[in-house]
Amino acid sequence: MTGPAATRFPHRHLLGIEGLTAGEISLVLDLADGYVEHNRKPVVKESLLHGRTVMNLFFENSTRTRTSFELAGKRLGADVINMSVDASSVKKGETLIDTAATLNAMHVDALVVRHSESGAVKLLSDKVNCSVINAGDGNHEHPTQALLDALAIRRRLGRLEGLIVAICGDILHSRVARSNIHLLNAMGARVRVVGPPTLVPSAIERLGCEVHHTMLSGLKDADVVMMLRLQNERMSGQYVPSTREYFYFYGLEYEKLEVAKPDAVIMHPGPMNRGVEIDSEVADDLKRSMILDQVELGVAVRMAVLDILTRDRRGAN
Ligand code: ASP
Protein backbone atom coordinates (compact mmCIF):
# COMPACT_ATOMS: atom_id res chain seq x y z
CA MET A 1 0.00 0.00 0.00
CA THR A 2 1.34 3.44 -0.89
CA GLY A 3 -0.54 5.23 1.92
CA PRO A 4 -2.16 8.66 2.13
CA ALA A 5 -1.01 11.89 0.46
CA ALA A 6 1.55 13.99 2.34
CA THR A 7 0.21 17.16 3.92
CA ARG A 8 3.14 19.28 2.75
CA PHE A 9 5.88 19.17 0.14
CA PRO A 10 9.20 19.60 1.92
CA HIS A 11 11.31 20.48 -1.15
CA ARG A 12 12.18 23.91 -2.57
CA HIS A 13 12.81 22.57 -6.07
CA LEU A 14 11.43 19.85 -8.28
CA LEU A 15 14.57 18.46 -9.89
CA GLY A 16 13.48 14.86 -10.30
CA ILE A 17 11.11 12.15 -9.13
CA GLU A 18 13.92 10.13 -7.58
CA GLY A 19 13.77 10.67 -3.84
CA LEU A 20 10.11 11.75 -3.68
CA THR A 21 7.88 9.64 -1.46
CA ALA A 22 4.57 8.13 -2.56
CA GLY A 23 2.83 10.58 -0.23
CA GLU A 24 4.52 13.59 -1.84
CA ILE A 25 3.66 12.33 -5.32
CA SER A 26 0.03 11.83 -4.27
CA LEU A 27 -0.07 15.35 -2.86
CA VAL A 28 0.83 16.77 -6.29
CA LEU A 29 -1.55 14.43 -8.13
CA ASP A 30 -4.50 15.18 -5.83
CA LEU A 31 -4.01 18.91 -6.24
CA ALA A 32 -3.61 18.52 -10.01
CA ASP A 33 -6.90 16.59 -10.13
CA GLY A 34 -8.64 19.70 -8.84
CA TYR A 35 -6.91 21.88 -11.44
CA VAL A 36 -8.09 19.56 -14.23
CA GLU A 37 -11.70 20.28 -13.28
CA HIS A 38 -10.94 23.96 -12.84
CA ASN A 39 -9.38 24.17 -16.33
CA ARG A 40 -12.57 22.80 -17.88
CA LYS A 41 -14.62 25.75 -16.61
CA PRO A 42 -15.30 28.66 -18.95
CA VAL A 43 -13.16 31.09 -16.92
CA VAL A 44 -9.90 29.63 -15.72
CA LYS A 45 -7.91 32.60 -14.47
CA GLU A 46 -6.88 32.46 -10.79
CA SER A 47 -5.08 34.99 -8.63
CA LEU A 48 -3.06 32.60 -6.45
CA LEU A 49 0.24 33.72 -7.98
CA HIS A 50 -0.72 37.33 -8.59
CA GLY A 51 2.41 39.50 -8.36
CA ARG A 52 4.70 36.47 -8.72
CA THR A 53 7.04 35.85 -11.62
CA VAL A 54 7.70 32.57 -13.37
CA MET A 55 10.53 32.42 -15.88
CA ASN A 56 10.83 29.77 -18.57
CA LEU A 57 14.44 29.16 -19.52
CA PHE A 58 14.67 26.58 -22.29
CA PHE A 59 18.07 25.69 -23.70
CA GLU A 60 16.45 22.92 -25.77
CA ASN A 61 13.39 22.87 -28.00
CA SER A 62 9.98 22.25 -26.56
CA THR A 63 6.36 22.57 -27.63
CA ARG A 64 4.17 21.02 -24.95
CA THR A 65 6.28 21.58 -21.86
CA ARG A 66 7.10 25.22 -22.46
CA THR A 67 3.62 26.26 -23.52
CA SER A 68 1.96 24.33 -20.73
CA PHE A 69 4.20 25.91 -18.09
CA GLU A 70 3.34 29.28 -19.61
CA LEU A 71 -0.38 28.53 -19.50
CA ALA A 72 -0.09 27.10 -15.99
CA GLY A 73 1.65 30.21 -14.68
CA LYS A 74 -0.80 32.55 -16.39
CA ARG A 75 -3.85 30.63 -15.20
CA LEU A 76 -2.59 31.05 -11.65
CA GLY A 77 -2.21 34.78 -12.21
CA ALA A 78 1.61 34.95 -12.38
CA ASP A 79 3.64 37.06 -14.78
CA VAL A 80 5.36 34.59 -17.08
CA ILE A 81 8.49 35.42 -19.00
CA ASN A 82 9.86 33.20 -21.73
CA MET A 83 13.53 33.78 -22.05
CA SER A 84 14.68 32.92 -25.51
CA VAL A 85 18.09 31.34 -25.26
CA ASP A 86 18.69 31.93 -28.96
CA ALA A 87 18.55 35.65 -28.40
CA SER A 88 20.26 35.71 -24.99
CA SER A 89 23.82 36.16 -23.79
CA VAL A 90 24.10 32.39 -23.51
CA LYS A 91 24.74 32.50 -27.25
CA LYS A 92 27.51 34.98 -26.57
CA GLY A 93 29.25 32.47 -24.34
CA GLU A 94 27.88 33.34 -20.91
CA THR A 95 28.26 30.37 -18.58
CA LEU A 96 25.29 28.69 -16.95
CA ILE A 97 26.45 29.98 -13.56
CA ASP A 98 26.60 33.58 -14.81
CA THR A 99 23.15 33.18 -16.34
CA ALA A 100 21.88 31.85 -13.00
CA ALA A 101 23.39 34.76 -11.07
CA THR A 102 21.85 37.24 -13.51
CA LEU A 103 18.39 35.71 -13.25
CA ASN A 104 18.71 35.48 -9.49
CA ALA A 105 19.29 39.21 -9.28
CA MET A 106 15.88 39.71 -10.96
CA HIS A 107 14.04 38.05 -8.03
CA VAL A 108 11.86 35.64 -9.92
CA ASP A 109 9.77 33.21 -7.86
CA ALA A 110 10.14 30.12 -10.02
CA LEU A 111 12.51 29.18 -12.77
CA VAL A 112 11.50 26.44 -15.21
CA VAL A 113 14.60 25.08 -16.91
CA ARG A 114 15.29 22.65 -19.74
CA HIS A 115 18.86 21.81 -20.69
CA SER A 116 20.56 19.21 -22.87
CA GLU A 117 23.06 18.25 -20.15
CA SER A 118 22.03 15.90 -17.35
CA GLY A 119 22.64 17.66 -14.04
CA ALA A 120 22.67 21.20 -15.46
CA VAL A 121 19.34 22.10 -13.83
CA LYS A 122 20.59 20.94 -10.42
CA LEU A 123 23.75 23.01 -10.87
CA LEU A 124 21.65 26.06 -11.61
CA SER A 125 19.34 25.41 -8.66
CA ASP A 126 22.33 25.60 -6.28
CA LYS A 127 22.98 29.19 -7.37
CA VAL A 128 19.55 30.78 -7.07
CA ASN A 129 17.15 31.67 -4.27
CA CYS A 130 13.93 30.84 -6.11
CA SER A 131 12.33 27.45 -6.79
CA VAL A 132 13.67 25.60 -9.80
CA ILE A 133 11.64 23.12 -11.80
CA ASN A 134 13.41 20.67 -14.06
CA ALA A 135 11.63 20.68 -17.44
CA GLY A 136 13.99 17.99 -18.75
CA ASP A 137 17.76 17.68 -18.34
CA GLY A 138 19.60 15.55 -20.88
CA ASN A 139 18.67 11.92 -20.48
CA HIS A 140 18.32 12.28 -16.71
CA GLU A 141 14.80 13.32 -15.56
CA HIS A 142 11.62 15.03 -16.71
CA PRO A 143 9.59 15.01 -13.49
CA THR A 144 6.47 16.90 -14.60
CA GLN A 145 6.08 14.50 -17.54
CA ALA A 146 6.04 11.51 -15.18
CA LEU A 147 3.58 13.28 -12.88
CA LEU A 148 1.19 14.03 -15.74
CA ASP A 149 1.53 10.48 -17.03
CA ALA A 150 0.67 9.17 -13.57
CA LEU A 151 -2.32 11.48 -13.33
CA ALA A 152 -3.56 10.31 -16.74
CA ILE A 153 -3.26 6.66 -15.72
CA ARG A 154 -4.86 7.22 -12.32
CA ARG A 155 -7.81 9.07 -13.81
CA ARG A 156 -8.39 6.46 -16.52
CA LEU A 157 -7.65 3.22 -14.65
CA GLY A 158 -8.44 4.37 -11.11
CA ARG A 159 -5.05 3.50 -9.57
CA LEU A 160 -1.35 3.00 -10.17
CA GLU A 161 -0.63 0.28 -7.66
CA GLY A 162 -0.34 -3.20 -9.14
CA LEU A 163 -0.61 -2.09 -12.78
CA ILE A 164 1.79 -3.45 -15.40
CA VAL A 165 3.29 -0.54 -17.33
CA ALA A 166 5.43 -1.25 -20.41
CA ILE A 167 7.72 1.63 -21.42
CA CYS A 168 8.88 0.94 -24.96
CA GLY A 169 11.53 2.26 -27.32
CA ASP A 170 14.60 4.40 -26.80
CA ILE A 171 15.06 3.90 -23.06
CA LEU A 172 18.75 4.75 -23.20
CA HIS A 173 18.30 8.41 -24.09
CA SER A 174 14.95 8.98 -22.39
CA ARG A 175 14.54 11.22 -19.34
CA VAL A 176 10.81 10.42 -19.54
CA ALA A 177 11.55 6.72 -19.01
CA ARG A 178 13.76 7.41 -15.98
CA SER A 179 11.28 9.69 -14.25
CA ASN A 180 8.45 7.27 -14.95
CA ILE A 181 10.40 4.30 -13.59
CA HIS A 182 11.03 6.15 -10.31
CA LEU A 183 7.45 7.34 -10.00
CA LEU A 184 5.76 4.08 -10.92
CA ASN A 185 7.98 2.16 -8.53
CA ALA A 186 7.22 4.55 -5.71
CA MET A 187 3.51 4.09 -6.38
CA GLY A 188 3.66 0.28 -6.47
CA ALA A 189 3.24 -0.35 -10.21
CA ARG A 190 5.19 -3.05 -12.06
CA VAL A 191 7.45 -1.49 -14.66
CA ARG A 192 8.83 -3.15 -17.77
CA VAL A 193 11.19 -1.53 -20.24
CA VAL A 194 11.05 -2.85 -23.79
CA GLY A 195 13.51 -2.12 -26.57
CA PRO A 196 16.42 -3.39 -28.62
CA PRO A 197 19.59 -4.14 -26.59
CA THR A 198 21.28 -1.08 -28.15
CA LEU A 199 18.62 1.22 -26.66
CA VAL A 200 18.26 -0.26 -23.18
CA PRO A 201 20.97 0.78 -20.71
CA SER A 202 22.80 -2.06 -19.03
CA ALA A 203 21.84 -2.56 -15.39
CA ILE A 204 18.62 -0.55 -15.71
CA GLU A 205 16.95 -3.36 -13.71
CA ARG A 206 18.62 -1.80 -10.68
CA LEU A 207 16.15 1.09 -10.96
CA GLY A 208 13.41 -1.44 -10.37
CA CYS A 209 12.13 -2.69 -13.73
CA GLU A 210 12.07 -5.81 -15.85
CA VAL A 211 13.88 -5.73 -19.19
CA HIS A 212 12.29 -7.15 -22.35
CA HIS A 213 13.73 -7.17 -25.82
CA THR A 214 10.58 -8.22 -27.69
CA MET A 215 7.22 -6.45 -27.80
CA LEU A 216 5.52 -9.83 -27.50
CA SER A 217 6.93 -10.54 -24.04
CA GLY A 218 7.07 -6.90 -22.93
CA LEU A 219 3.44 -6.12 -23.75
CA LYS A 220 1.98 -9.37 -22.42
CA ASP A 221 -0.90 -8.49 -20.05
CA ALA A 222 0.22 -4.87 -19.84
CA ASP A 223 -2.32 -2.33 -18.56
CA VAL A 224 -0.42 0.64 -19.97
CA VAL A 225 1.79 0.84 -23.06
CA MET A 226 3.95 3.94 -23.11
CA MET A 227 5.78 4.58 -26.37
CA LEU A 228 8.93 6.72 -26.65
CA ARG A 229 10.49 8.58 -29.55
CA LEU A 230 13.91 7.69 -30.92
CA GLN A 231 15.94 10.59 -29.46
CA ASN A 232 18.10 11.14 -32.54
CA GLU A 233 19.44 14.41 -31.17
CA ARG A 234 21.13 12.52 -28.33
CA MET A 235 22.56 9.73 -30.48
CA SER A 236 26.06 9.67 -31.80
CA GLY A 237 26.22 6.81 -34.26
CA GLN A 238 23.73 4.22 -35.40
CA TYR A 239 21.52 2.56 -32.79
CA VAL A 240 18.96 0.97 -35.11
CA PRO A 241 19.56 -0.51 -38.58
CA SER A 242 16.76 1.57 -40.17
CA THR A 243 13.55 3.22 -39.01
CA ARG A 244 11.62 0.75 -41.16
CA GLU A 245 13.14 -2.23 -39.44
CA TYR A 246 12.70 -0.51 -36.08
CA PHE A 247 8.98 -0.10 -36.75
CA TYR A 248 8.70 -3.74 -37.78
CA PHE A 249 10.10 -4.96 -34.45
CA TYR A 250 9.24 -2.18 -32.00
CA GLY A 251 6.64 0.09 -33.60
CA LEU A 252 3.26 -0.10 -31.87
CA GLU A 253 0.46 -1.37 -34.08
CA TYR A 254 -2.70 -3.32 -33.33
CA GLU A 255 -1.18 -6.74 -33.92
CA LYS A 256 1.46 -6.25 -31.23
CA LEU A 257 -1.15 -4.78 -28.86
CA GLU A 258 -3.19 -7.99 -28.95
CA VAL A 259 -1.12 -9.56 -26.15
CA ALA A 260 -1.74 -6.62 -23.79
CA LYS A 261 -4.88 -6.42 -21.60
CA PRO A 262 -7.96 -5.88 -23.79
CA ASP A 263 -8.50 -2.40 -22.31
CA ALA A 264 -4.81 -1.44 -22.19
CA VAL A 265 -4.23 2.27 -22.74
CA ILE A 266 -1.62 3.85 -24.99
CA MET A 267 0.55 6.78 -24.06
CA HIS A 268 3.25 8.90 -25.69
CA PRO A 269 4.91 12.03 -24.25
CA GLY A 270 5.25 13.61 -27.69
CA PRO A 271 6.52 14.63 -30.10
CA MET A 272 5.45 11.49 -31.98
CA ASN A 273 7.13 10.10 -35.03
CA ARG A 274 4.25 8.37 -36.73
CA GLY A 275 5.30 5.23 -38.57
CA VAL A 276 8.53 4.99 -36.57
CA GLU A 277 7.59 4.13 -32.97
CA ILE A 278 3.82 4.22 -33.37
CA ASP A 279 1.29 3.54 -36.09
CA SER A 280 -1.02 6.47 -36.86
CA GLU A 281 -4.20 4.47 -36.41
CA VAL A 282 -3.20 3.38 -32.91
CA ALA A 283 -2.07 6.88 -31.95
CA ASP A 284 -5.43 8.31 -33.04
CA ASP A 285 -7.58 5.56 -31.49
CA LEU A 286 -9.84 7.65 -29.27
CA LYS A 287 -10.82 4.69 -27.09
CA ARG A 288 -7.30 3.62 -26.16
CA SER A 289 -4.92 6.47 -26.85
CA MET A 290 -4.43 8.93 -23.98
CA ILE A 291 -1.98 11.12 -25.88
CA LEU A 292 -4.20 14.21 -25.92
CA ASP A 293 -5.34 13.62 -22.33
CA GLN A 294 -1.67 13.73 -21.40
CA VAL A 295 -1.38 17.16 -22.98
CA GLU A 296 -4.49 18.42 -21.18
CA LEU A 297 -3.38 17.08 -17.81
CA GLY A 298 0.09 18.55 -18.30
CA VAL A 299 -1.26 22.05 -17.69
CA ALA A 300 -3.00 20.98 -14.47
CA VAL A 301 0.07 19.16 -13.16
CA ARG A 302 2.26 22.20 -13.84
CA MET A 303 -0.26 24.43 -12.04
CA ALA A 304 -0.10 22.07 -9.06
CA VAL A 305 3.70 22.11 -9.06
CA LEU A 306 3.88 25.93 -9.27
CA ASP A 307 1.26 26.19 -6.52
CA ILE A 308 3.04 23.74 -4.18
CA LEU A 309 6.57 25.08 -4.69
CA THR A 310 5.58 28.69 -4.02
CA ARG A 311 3.57 27.97 -0.86
CA ASP A 312 6.35 28.82 1.58
CA ARG A 313 7.06 32.19 0.00
CA ARG A 314 3.33 32.93 -0.14
CA GLY A 315 3.04 31.97 3.54
CA ALA A 316 0.54 29.32 2.53
CA ASN A 317 2.08 26.29 4.25
N1 ASP B 1 9.08 15.66 -24.83
C1 ASP B 1 9.83 14.62 -24.16
C2 ASP B 1 11.15 15.14 -23.64
O1 ASP B 1 11.40 16.33 -23.67
C3 ASP B 1 9.97 13.39 -24.98
C4 ASP B 1 10.69 13.56 -26.29
O2 ASP B 1 11.22 14.63 -26.60
O3 ASP B 1 10.72 12.57 -27.03
O4 ASP B 1 11.95 14.36 -23.16
Tab-separated table of N, CA and C and ligand atoms in Angstrom, residues 60 64-65 114 135 142 145 175-176 229 231 233-234 268-271, ligand 1:
chain	number	residue	atom	x	y	z
A	60	GLU	N	16.747	23.939	-24.760
A	60	GLU	CA	16.445	22.917	-25.769
A	60	GLU	C	15.036	23.162	-26.260
A	64	ARG	N	5.137	21.247	-26.025
A	64	ARG	CA	4.173	21.020	-24.953
A	64	ARG	C	4.629	21.563	-23.604
A	65	THR	N	5.850	21.235	-23.225
A	65	THR	CA	6.278	21.579	-21.862
A	65	THR	C	6.348	23.091	-21.679
A	114	ARG	N	14.980	23.852	-18.936
A	114	ARG	CA	15.294	22.653	-19.735
A	114	ARG	C	16.699	22.812	-20.290
A	135	ALA	N	12.534	20.967	-16.301
A	135	ALA	CA	11.633	20.685	-17.435
A	135	ALA	C	12.305	19.730	-18.419
A	142	HIS	N	12.637	14.103	-16.211
A	142	HIS	CA	11.622	15.033	-16.708
A	142	HIS	C	10.423	14.847	-15.769
A	145	GLN	N	6.640	15.449	-16.569
A	145	GLN	CA	6.080	14.496	-17.540
A	145	GLN	C	5.617	13.235	-16.818
A	175	ARG	N	14.763	10.710	-20.703
A	175	ARG	CA	14.541	11.216	-19.343
A	175	ARG	C	13.109	10.894	-18.893
A	176	VAL	N	12.206	10.763	-19.870
A	176	VAL	CA	10.814	10.418	-19.543
A	176	VAL	C	10.773	9.012	-18.933
A	229	ARG	N	9.873	8.178	-28.280
A	229	ARG	CA	10.488	8.580	-29.554
A	229	ARG	C	11.963	8.165	-29.574
A	231	GLN	N	15.386	9.249	-29.762
A	231	GLN	CA	15.945	10.585	-29.461
A	231	GLN	C	17.193	10.811	-30.313
A	233	GLU	N	18.555	13.297	-31.535
A	233	GLU	CA	19.443	14.410	-31.174
A	233	GLU	C	20.436	14.037	-30.077
A	234	ARG	N	20.183	12.938	-29.371
A	234	ARG	CA	21.126	12.520	-28.328
A	234	ARG	C	21.979	11.329	-28.767
A	268	HIS	N	2.043	8.417	-25.009
A	268	HIS	CA	3.247	8.904	-25.690
A	268	HIS	C	3.472	10.335	-25.204
A	269	PRO	N	4.707	10.676	-24.770
A	269	PRO	CA	4.913	12.030	-24.250
A	269	PRO	C	4.955	13.095	-25.345
A	270	GLY	N	5.108	12.660	-26.597
A	270	GLY	CA	5.254	13.611	-27.693
A	270	GLY	C	6.655	14.219	-27.687
A	271	PRO	N	7.148	14.702	-28.784
A	271	PRO	CA	6.519	14.631	-30.097
A	271	PRO	C	6.594	13.209	-30.676
B	1	ASP	N1	9.077	15.657	-24.832
B	1	ASP	C1	9.827	14.624	-24.158
B	1	ASP	C2	11.153	15.135	-23.635
B	1	ASP	O1	11.396	16.325	-23.673
B	1	ASP	C3	9.970	13.395	-24.985
B	1	ASP	C4	10.690	13.555	-26.289
B	1	ASP	O2	11.223	14.627	-26.603
B	1	ASP	O3	10.718	12.572	-27.028
B	1	ASP	O4	11.952	14.359	-23.164
